[in-house]
PDB file of C-alpha atoms in Angstrom:
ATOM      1  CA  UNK H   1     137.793 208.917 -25.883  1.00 50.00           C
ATOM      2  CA  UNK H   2     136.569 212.119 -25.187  1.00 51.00           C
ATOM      3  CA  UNK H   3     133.507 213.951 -25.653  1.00 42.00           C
ATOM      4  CA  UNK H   4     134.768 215.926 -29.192  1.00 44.00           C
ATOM      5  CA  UNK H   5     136.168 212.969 -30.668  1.00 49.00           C
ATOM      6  CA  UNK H   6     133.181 210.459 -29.594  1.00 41.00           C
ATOM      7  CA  UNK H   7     130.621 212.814 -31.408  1.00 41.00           C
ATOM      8  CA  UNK H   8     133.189 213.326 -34.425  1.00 46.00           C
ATOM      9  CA  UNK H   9     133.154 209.440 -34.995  1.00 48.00           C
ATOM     10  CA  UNK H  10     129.592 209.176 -34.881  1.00 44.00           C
ATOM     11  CA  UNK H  11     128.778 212.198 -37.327  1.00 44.00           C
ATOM     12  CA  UNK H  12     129.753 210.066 -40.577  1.00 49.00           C
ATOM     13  CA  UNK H  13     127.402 207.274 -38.688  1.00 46.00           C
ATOM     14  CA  UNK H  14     124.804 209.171 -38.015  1.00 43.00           C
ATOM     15  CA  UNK H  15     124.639 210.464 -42.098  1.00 47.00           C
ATOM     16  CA  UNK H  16     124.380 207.438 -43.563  1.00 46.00           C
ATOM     17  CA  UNK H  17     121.759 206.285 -40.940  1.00 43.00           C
ATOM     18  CA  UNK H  18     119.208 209.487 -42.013  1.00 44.00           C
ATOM     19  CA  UNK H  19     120.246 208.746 -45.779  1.00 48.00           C
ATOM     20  CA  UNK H  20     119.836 205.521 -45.728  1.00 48.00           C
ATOM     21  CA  UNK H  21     116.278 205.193 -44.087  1.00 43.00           C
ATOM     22  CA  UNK H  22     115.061 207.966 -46.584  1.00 47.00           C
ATOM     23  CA  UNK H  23     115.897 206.215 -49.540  1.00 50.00           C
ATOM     24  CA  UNK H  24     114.261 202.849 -47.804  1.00 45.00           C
ATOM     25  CA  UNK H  25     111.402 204.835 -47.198  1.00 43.00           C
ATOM     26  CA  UNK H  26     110.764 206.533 -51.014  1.00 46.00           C
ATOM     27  CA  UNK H  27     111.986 202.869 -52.436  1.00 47.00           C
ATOM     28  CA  UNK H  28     109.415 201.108 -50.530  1.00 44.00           C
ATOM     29  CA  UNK H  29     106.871 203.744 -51.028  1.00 43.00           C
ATOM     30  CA  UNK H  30     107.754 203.791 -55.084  1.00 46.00           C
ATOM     31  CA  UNK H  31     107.815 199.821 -55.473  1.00 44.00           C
ATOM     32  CA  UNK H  32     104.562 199.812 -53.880  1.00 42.00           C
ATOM     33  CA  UNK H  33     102.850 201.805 -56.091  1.00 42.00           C
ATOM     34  CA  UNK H  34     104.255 200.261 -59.062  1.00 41.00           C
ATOM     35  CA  UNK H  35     104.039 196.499 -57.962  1.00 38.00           C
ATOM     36  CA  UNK H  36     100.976 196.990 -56.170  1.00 37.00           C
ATOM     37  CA  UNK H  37      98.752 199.937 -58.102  1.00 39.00           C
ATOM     38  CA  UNK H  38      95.868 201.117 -55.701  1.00 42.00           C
ATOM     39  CA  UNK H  39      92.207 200.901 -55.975  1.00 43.00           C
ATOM     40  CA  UNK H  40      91.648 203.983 -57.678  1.00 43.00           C
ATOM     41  CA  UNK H  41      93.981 202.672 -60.172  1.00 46.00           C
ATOM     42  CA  UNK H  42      92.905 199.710 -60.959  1.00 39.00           C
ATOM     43  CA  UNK H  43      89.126 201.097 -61.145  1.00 49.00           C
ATOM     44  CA  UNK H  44      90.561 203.883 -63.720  1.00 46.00           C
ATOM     45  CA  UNK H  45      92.250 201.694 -65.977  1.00 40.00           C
ATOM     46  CA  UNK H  46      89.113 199.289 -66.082  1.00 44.00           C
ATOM     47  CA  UNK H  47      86.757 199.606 -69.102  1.00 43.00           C
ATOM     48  CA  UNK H  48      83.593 201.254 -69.500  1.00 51.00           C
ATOM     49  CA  UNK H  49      81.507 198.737 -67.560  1.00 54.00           C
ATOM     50  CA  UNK H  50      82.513 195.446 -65.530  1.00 60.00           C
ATOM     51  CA  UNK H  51      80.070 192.868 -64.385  1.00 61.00           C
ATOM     52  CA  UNK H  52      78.978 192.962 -60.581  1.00 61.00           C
ATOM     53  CA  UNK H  53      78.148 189.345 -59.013  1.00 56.00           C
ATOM     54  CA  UNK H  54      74.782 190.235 -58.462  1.00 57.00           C
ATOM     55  CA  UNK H  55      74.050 190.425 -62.127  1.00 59.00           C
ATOM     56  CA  UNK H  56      74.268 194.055 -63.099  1.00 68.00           C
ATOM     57  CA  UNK H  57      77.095 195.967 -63.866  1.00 80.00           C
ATOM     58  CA  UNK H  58      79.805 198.427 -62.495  1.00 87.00           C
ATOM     59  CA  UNK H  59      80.512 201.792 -65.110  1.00 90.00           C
ATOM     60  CA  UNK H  60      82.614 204.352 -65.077  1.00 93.00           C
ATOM     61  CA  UNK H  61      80.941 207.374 -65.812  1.00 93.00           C
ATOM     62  CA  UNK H  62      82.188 211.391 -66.224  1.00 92.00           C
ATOM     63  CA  UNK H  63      79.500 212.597 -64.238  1.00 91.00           C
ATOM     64  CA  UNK H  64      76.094 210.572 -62.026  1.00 92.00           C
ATOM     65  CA  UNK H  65      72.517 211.148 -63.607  1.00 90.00           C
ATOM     66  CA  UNK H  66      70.204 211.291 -60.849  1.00 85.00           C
ATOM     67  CA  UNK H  67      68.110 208.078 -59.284  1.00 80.00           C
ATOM     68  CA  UNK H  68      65.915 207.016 -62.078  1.00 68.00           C
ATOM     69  CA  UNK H  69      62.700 207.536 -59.071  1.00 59.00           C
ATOM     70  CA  UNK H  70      64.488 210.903 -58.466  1.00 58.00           C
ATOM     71  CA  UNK H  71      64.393 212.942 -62.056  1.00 51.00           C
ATOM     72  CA  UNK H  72      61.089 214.145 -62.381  1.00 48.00           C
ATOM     73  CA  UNK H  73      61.796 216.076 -58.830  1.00 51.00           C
ATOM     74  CA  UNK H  74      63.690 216.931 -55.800  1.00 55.00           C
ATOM     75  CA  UNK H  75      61.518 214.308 -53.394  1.00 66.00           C
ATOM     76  CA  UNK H  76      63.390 210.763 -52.297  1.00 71.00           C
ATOM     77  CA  UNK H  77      61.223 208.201 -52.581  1.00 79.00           C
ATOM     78  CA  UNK H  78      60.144 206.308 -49.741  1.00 85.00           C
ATOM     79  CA  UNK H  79      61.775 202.654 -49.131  1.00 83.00           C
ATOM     80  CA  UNK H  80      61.712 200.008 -46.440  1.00 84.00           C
ATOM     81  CA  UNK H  81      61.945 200.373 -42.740  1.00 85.00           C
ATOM     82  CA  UNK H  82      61.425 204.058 -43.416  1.00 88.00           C
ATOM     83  CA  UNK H  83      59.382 205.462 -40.323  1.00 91.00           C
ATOM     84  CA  UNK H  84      55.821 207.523 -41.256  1.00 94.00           C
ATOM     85  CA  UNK H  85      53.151 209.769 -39.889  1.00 96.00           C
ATOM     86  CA  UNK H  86      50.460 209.584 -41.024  1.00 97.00           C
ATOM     87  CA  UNK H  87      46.962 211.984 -39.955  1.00 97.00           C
ATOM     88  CA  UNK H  88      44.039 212.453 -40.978  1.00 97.00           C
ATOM     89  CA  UNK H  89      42.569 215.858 -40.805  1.00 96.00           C
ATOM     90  CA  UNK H  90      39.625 215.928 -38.033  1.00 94.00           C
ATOM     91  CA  UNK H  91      39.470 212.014 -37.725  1.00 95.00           C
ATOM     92  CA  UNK H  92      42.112 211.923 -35.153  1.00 94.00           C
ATOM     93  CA  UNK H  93      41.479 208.031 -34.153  1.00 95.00           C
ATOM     94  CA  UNK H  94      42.596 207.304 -37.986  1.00 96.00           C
ATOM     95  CA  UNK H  95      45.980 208.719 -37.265  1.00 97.00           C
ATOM     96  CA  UNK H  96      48.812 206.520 -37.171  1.00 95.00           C
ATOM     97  CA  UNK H  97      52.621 206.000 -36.822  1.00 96.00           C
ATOM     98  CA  UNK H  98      53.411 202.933 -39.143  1.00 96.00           C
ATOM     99  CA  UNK H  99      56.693 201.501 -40.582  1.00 94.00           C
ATOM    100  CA  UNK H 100      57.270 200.646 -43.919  1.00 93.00           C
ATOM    101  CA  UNK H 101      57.804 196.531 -44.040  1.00 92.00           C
ATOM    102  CA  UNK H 102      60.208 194.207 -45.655  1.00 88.00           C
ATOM    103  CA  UNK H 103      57.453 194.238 -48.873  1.00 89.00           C
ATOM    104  CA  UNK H 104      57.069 198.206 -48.839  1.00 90.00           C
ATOM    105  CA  UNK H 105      53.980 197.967 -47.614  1.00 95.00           C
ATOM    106  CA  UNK H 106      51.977 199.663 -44.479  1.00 97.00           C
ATOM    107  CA  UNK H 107      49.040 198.827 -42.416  1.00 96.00           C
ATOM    108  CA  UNK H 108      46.284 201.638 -41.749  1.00 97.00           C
ATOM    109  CA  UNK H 109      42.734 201.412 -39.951  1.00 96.00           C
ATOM    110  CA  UNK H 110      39.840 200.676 -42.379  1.00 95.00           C
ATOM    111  CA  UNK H 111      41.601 200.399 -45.827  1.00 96.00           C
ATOM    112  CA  UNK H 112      44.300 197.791 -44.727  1.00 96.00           C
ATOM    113  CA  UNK H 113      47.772 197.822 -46.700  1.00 96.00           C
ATOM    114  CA  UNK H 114      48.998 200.075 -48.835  1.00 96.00           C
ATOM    115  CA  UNK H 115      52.047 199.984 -51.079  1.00 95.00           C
ATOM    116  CA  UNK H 116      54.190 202.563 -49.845  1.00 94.00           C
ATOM    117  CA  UNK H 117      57.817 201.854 -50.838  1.00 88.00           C
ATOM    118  CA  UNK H 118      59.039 203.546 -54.407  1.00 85.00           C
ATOM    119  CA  UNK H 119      55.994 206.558 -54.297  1.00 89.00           C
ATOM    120  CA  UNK H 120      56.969 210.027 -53.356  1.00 89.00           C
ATOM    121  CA  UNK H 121      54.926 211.305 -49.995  1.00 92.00           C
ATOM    122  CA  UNK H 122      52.755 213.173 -51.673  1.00 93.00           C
ATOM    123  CA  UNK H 123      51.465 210.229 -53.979  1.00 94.00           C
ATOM    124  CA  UNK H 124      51.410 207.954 -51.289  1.00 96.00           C
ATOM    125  CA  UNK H 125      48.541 210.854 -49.550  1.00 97.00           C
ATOM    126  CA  UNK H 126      46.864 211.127 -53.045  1.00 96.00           C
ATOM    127  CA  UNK H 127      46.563 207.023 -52.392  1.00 97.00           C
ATOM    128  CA  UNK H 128      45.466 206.978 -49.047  1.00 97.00           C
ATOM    129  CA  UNK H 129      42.814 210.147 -49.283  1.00 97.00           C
ATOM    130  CA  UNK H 130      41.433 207.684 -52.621  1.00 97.00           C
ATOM    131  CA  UNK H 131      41.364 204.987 -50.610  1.00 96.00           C
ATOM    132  CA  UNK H 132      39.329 206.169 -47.571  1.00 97.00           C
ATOM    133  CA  UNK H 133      37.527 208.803 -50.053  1.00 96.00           C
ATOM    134  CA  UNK H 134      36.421 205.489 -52.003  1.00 95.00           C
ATOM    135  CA  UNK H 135      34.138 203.687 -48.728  1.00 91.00           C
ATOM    136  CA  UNK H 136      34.709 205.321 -45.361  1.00 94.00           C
ATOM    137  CA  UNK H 137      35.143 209.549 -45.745  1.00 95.00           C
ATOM    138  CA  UNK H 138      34.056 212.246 -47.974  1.00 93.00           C
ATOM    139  CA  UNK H 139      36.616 214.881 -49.278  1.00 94.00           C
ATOM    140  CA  UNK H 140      39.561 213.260 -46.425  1.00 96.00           C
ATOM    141  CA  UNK H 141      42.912 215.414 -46.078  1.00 97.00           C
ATOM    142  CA  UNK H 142      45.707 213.213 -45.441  1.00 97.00           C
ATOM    143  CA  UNK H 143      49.104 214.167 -44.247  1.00 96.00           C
ATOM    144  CA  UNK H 144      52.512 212.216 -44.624  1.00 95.00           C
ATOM    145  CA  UNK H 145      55.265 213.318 -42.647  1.00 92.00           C
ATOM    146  CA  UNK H 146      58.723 211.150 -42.706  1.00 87.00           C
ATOM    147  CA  UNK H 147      59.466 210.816 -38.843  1.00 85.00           C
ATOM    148  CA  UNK H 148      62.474 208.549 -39.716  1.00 80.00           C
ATOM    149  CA  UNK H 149      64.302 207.654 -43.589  1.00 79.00           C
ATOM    150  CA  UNK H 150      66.424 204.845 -43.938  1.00 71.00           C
ATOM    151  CA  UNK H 151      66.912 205.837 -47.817  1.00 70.00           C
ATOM    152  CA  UNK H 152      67.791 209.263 -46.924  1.00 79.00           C
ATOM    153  CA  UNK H 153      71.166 207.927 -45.586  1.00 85.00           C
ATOM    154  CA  UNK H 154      74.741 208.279 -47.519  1.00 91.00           C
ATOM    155  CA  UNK H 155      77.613 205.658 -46.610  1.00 94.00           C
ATOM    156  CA  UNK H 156      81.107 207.458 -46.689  1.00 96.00           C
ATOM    157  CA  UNK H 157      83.765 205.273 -46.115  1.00 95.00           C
ATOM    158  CA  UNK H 158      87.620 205.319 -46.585  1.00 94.00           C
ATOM    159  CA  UNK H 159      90.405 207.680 -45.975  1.00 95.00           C
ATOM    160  CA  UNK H 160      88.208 210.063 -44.161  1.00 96.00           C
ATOM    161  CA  UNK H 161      88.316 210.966 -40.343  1.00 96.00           C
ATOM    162  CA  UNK H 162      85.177 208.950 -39.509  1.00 96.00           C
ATOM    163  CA  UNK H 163      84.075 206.471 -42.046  1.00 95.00           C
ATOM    164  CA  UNK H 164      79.777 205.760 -41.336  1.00 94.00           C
ATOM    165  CA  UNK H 165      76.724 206.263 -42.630  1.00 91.00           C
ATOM    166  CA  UNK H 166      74.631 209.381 -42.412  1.00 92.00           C
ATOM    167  CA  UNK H 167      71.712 211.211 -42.691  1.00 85.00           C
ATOM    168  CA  UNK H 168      71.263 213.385 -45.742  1.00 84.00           C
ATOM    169  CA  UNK H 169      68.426 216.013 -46.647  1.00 76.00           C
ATOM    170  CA  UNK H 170      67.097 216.656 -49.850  1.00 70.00           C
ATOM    171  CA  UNK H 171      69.186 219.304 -50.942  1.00 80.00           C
ATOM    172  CA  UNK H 172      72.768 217.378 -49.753  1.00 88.00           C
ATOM    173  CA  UNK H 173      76.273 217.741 -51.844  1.00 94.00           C
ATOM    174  CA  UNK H 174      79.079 216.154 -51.993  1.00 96.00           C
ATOM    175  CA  UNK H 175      81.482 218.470 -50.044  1.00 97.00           C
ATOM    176  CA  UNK H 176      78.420 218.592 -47.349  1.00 95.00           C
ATOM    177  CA  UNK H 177      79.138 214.207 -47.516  1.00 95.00           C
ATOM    178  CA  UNK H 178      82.646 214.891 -46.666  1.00 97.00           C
ATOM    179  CA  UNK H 179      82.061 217.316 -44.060  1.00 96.00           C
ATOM    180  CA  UNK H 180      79.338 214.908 -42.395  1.00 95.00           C
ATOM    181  CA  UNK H 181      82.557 212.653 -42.267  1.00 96.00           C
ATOM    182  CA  UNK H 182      84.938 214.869 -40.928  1.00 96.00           C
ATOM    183  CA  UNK H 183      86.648 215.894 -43.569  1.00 96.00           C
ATOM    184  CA  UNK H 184      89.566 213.798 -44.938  1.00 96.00           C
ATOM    185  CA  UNK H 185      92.267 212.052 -42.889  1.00 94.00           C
ATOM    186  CA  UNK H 186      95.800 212.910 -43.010  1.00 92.00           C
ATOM    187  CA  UNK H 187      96.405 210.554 -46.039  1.00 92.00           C
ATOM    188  CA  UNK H 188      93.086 211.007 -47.965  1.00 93.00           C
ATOM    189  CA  UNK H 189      93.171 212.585 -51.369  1.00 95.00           C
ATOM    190  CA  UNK H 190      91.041 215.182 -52.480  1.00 95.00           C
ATOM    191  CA  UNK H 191      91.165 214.395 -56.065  1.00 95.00           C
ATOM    192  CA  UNK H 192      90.183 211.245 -55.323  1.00 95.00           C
ATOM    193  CA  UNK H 193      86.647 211.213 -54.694  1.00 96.00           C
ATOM    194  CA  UNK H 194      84.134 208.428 -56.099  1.00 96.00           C
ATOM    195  CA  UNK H 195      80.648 207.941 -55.786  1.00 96.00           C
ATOM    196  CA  UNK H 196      78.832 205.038 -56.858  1.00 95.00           C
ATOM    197  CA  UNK H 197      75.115 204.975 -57.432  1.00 91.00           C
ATOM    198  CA  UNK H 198      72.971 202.262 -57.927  1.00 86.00           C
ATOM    199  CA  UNK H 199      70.948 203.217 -61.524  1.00 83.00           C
ATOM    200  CA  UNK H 200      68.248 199.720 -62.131  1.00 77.00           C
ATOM    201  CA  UNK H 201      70.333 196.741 -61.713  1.00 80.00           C
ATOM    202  CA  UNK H 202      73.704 198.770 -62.513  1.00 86.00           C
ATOM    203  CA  UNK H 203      76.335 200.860 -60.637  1.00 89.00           C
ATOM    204  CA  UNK H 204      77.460 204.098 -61.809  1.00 93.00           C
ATOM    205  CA  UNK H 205      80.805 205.219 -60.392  1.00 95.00           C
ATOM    206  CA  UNK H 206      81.975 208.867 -60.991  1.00 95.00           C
ATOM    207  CA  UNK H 207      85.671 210.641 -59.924  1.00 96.00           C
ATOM    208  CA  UNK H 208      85.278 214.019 -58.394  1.00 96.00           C
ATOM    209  CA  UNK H 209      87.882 216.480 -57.426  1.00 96.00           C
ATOM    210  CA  UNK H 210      86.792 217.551 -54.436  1.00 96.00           C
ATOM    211  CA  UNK H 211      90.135 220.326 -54.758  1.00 95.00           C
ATOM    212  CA  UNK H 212      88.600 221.494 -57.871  1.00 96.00           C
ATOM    213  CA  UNK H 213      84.822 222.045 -56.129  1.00 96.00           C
ATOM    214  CA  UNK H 214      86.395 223.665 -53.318  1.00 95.00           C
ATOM    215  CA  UNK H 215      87.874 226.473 -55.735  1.00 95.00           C
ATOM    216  CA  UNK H 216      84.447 226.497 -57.561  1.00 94.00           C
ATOM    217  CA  UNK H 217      86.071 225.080 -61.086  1.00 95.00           C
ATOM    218  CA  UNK H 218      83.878 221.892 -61.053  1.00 94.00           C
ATOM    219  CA  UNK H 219      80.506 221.330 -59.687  1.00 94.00           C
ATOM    220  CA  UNK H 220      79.156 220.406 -56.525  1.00 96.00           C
ATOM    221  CA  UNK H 221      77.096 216.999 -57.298  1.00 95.00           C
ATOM    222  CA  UNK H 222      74.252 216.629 -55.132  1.00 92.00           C
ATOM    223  CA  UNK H 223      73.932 213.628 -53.137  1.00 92.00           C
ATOM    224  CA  UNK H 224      71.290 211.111 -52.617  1.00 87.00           C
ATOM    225  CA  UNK H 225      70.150 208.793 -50.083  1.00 84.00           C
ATOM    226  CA  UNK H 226      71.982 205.312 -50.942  1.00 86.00           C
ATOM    227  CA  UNK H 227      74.819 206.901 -52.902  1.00 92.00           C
ATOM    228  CA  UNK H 228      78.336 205.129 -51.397  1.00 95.00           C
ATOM    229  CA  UNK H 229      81.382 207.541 -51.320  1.00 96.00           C
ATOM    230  CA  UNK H 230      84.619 206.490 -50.955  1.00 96.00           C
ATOM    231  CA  UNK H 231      88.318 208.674 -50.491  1.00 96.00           C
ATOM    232  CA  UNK H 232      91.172 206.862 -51.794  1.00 95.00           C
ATOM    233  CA  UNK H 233      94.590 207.451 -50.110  1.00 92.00           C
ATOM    234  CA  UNK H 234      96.936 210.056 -51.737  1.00 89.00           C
ATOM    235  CA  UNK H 235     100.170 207.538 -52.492  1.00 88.00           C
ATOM    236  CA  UNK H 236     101.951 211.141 -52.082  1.00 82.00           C
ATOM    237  CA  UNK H 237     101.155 211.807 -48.775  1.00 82.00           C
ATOM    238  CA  UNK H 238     101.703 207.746 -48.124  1.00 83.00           C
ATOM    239  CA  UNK H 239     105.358 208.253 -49.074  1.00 79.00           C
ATOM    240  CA  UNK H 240     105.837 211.335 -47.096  1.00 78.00           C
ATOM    241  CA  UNK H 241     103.978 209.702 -43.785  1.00 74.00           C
ATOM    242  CA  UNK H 242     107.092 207.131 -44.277  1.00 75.00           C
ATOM    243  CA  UNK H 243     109.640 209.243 -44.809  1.00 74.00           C
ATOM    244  CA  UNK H 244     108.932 211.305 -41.304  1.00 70.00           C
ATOM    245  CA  UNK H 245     108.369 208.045 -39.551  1.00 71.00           C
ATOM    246  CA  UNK H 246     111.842 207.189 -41.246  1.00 71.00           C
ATOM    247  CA  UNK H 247     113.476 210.259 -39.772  1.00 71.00           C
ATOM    248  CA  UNK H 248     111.811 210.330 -36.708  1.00 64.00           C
ATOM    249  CA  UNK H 249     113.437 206.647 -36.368  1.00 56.00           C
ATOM    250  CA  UNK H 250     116.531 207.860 -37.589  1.00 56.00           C
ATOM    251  CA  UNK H 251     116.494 211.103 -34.791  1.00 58.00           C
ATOM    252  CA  UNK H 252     115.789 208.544 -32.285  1.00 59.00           C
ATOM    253  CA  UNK H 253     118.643 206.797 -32.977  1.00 54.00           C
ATOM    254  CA  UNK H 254     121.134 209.479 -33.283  1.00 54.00           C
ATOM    255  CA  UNK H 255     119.779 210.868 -29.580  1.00 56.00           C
ATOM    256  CA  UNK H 256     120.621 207.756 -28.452  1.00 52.00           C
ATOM    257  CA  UNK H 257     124.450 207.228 -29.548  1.00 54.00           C
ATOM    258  CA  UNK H 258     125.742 210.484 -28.041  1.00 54.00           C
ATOM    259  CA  UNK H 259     124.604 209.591 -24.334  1.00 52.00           C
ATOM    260  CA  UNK H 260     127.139 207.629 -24.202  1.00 53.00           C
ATOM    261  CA  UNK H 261     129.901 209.977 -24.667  1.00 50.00           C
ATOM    262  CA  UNK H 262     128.426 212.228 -21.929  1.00 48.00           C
TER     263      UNK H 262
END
């Protein structure tokens, strides 16, 4: 057989090969999302509020009110294993670097522990200056500084380029979350975008279309240490990702036939 007629024969072949793997591909992708719905479906067809195994509850809400400890001002309260500084002004052999314990607590020269978890720095230095002010100083000046925050720290986590947890200032947003993680992976939807905050013993869980904050139609939601953020995959761009593996399968194989006629 010669070359014409080997590569006629294997046209008709070759056809039903590329048709055939694209329909496998949007069949498979379409019966999975109807037999199988995602995540983000499942968690938008649920009802207002769903109970959580550790007692509270899990609600879907439009938009995220800010941290109950966070309303009354811009300052993150301090938590656990959150690294201080702590001076006091002209009494240099008072100054300490101290962790905040398991209990919230810290340990300072004279005056012993001191609650420290859940107060804002500034009340935690109205404490301290009482506290010395009360047996050991007159008029003290006491400085906090936060040398290390474990509750200034976001987790973002699913179809983004690198999934972690990160540092976050007082002043963070959502799209500067997502940028912290890279941005979104080549199957990550934009429109997709939840955030769950813990509010008291619940968890608030909002959808933001990170699309429509881009092109300034929605807000920017600021973002605060502990928040969770999670991309969902885009079951578009899943379909399409199978479709060019389909065809690139299907290329391969067509490469292949015609060396023999050669």
């Amino acid at each position: 057989m010669d070359v014409f007629h080997f590569a006629k024969s294997y046209t008709g072949t070759i056809c039903v090969l590329l048709a055939s793997l694209s329909m496998c591909a949007c069949t498979s992708a379409s019966s999975t999302a109807s037999s199988s719905p995602t995540s983000v479906d499942a968690l938008q067809l649920t009802a207002s509020s769903a109970p959580l195994s550790g007692g509270g509850a899990l609600q879907v809400v439009k938009e995220l009110p800010a941290p109950q400890n966070s309303q009354n001002g811009n300052e993150q309260p301090l938590s656990p294993n959150d690294v201080l500084e702590v001076n006091v002004f002209q009494v240099d052999n008072l100054n300490r670097t101290v962790q905040v314990d398991a209990g919230g607590q810290i340990s300072l020269p004279l005056i012993g522990t001191v609650t420290a978890a859940g107060k804002t720095v500034r009340q935690l230095e109205q404490e301290i200056e009482t506290a010395y002010g009360a047996n050991y100083l007159q008029s003290p000046d006491v400085s906090v500084y936060i040398k290390e925050s474990i509750g200034q720290r976001v987790t973002v986590d699913g179809e983004v380029t690198r999934a972690g947890i990160f540092p976050v200032s007082s002043n963070s947003s959502l799209i500067d979350a997502v940028a912290l993680a890279g941005g979104f992976n080549a199957v990550g939807d934009a429109k997709k975008v939840f955030v769950y905050r813990n509010i008291g013993p619940n968890t608030l869980v909002a959808n933001y279309d990170v699309e429509q904050i881009r092109a300034g139609k929605s807000r920017n939601p600021r973002i605060y240490g502990g928040d969770k953020i999670v991309v969902f995959a885009s079951k578009s761009k899943i379909a399409m990702n199978n479709l060019k593996d389909a065809l690139g399968v299907a290329s391969s194989a067509a490469r292949l036939a015609v060396v023999p006629g050669l």
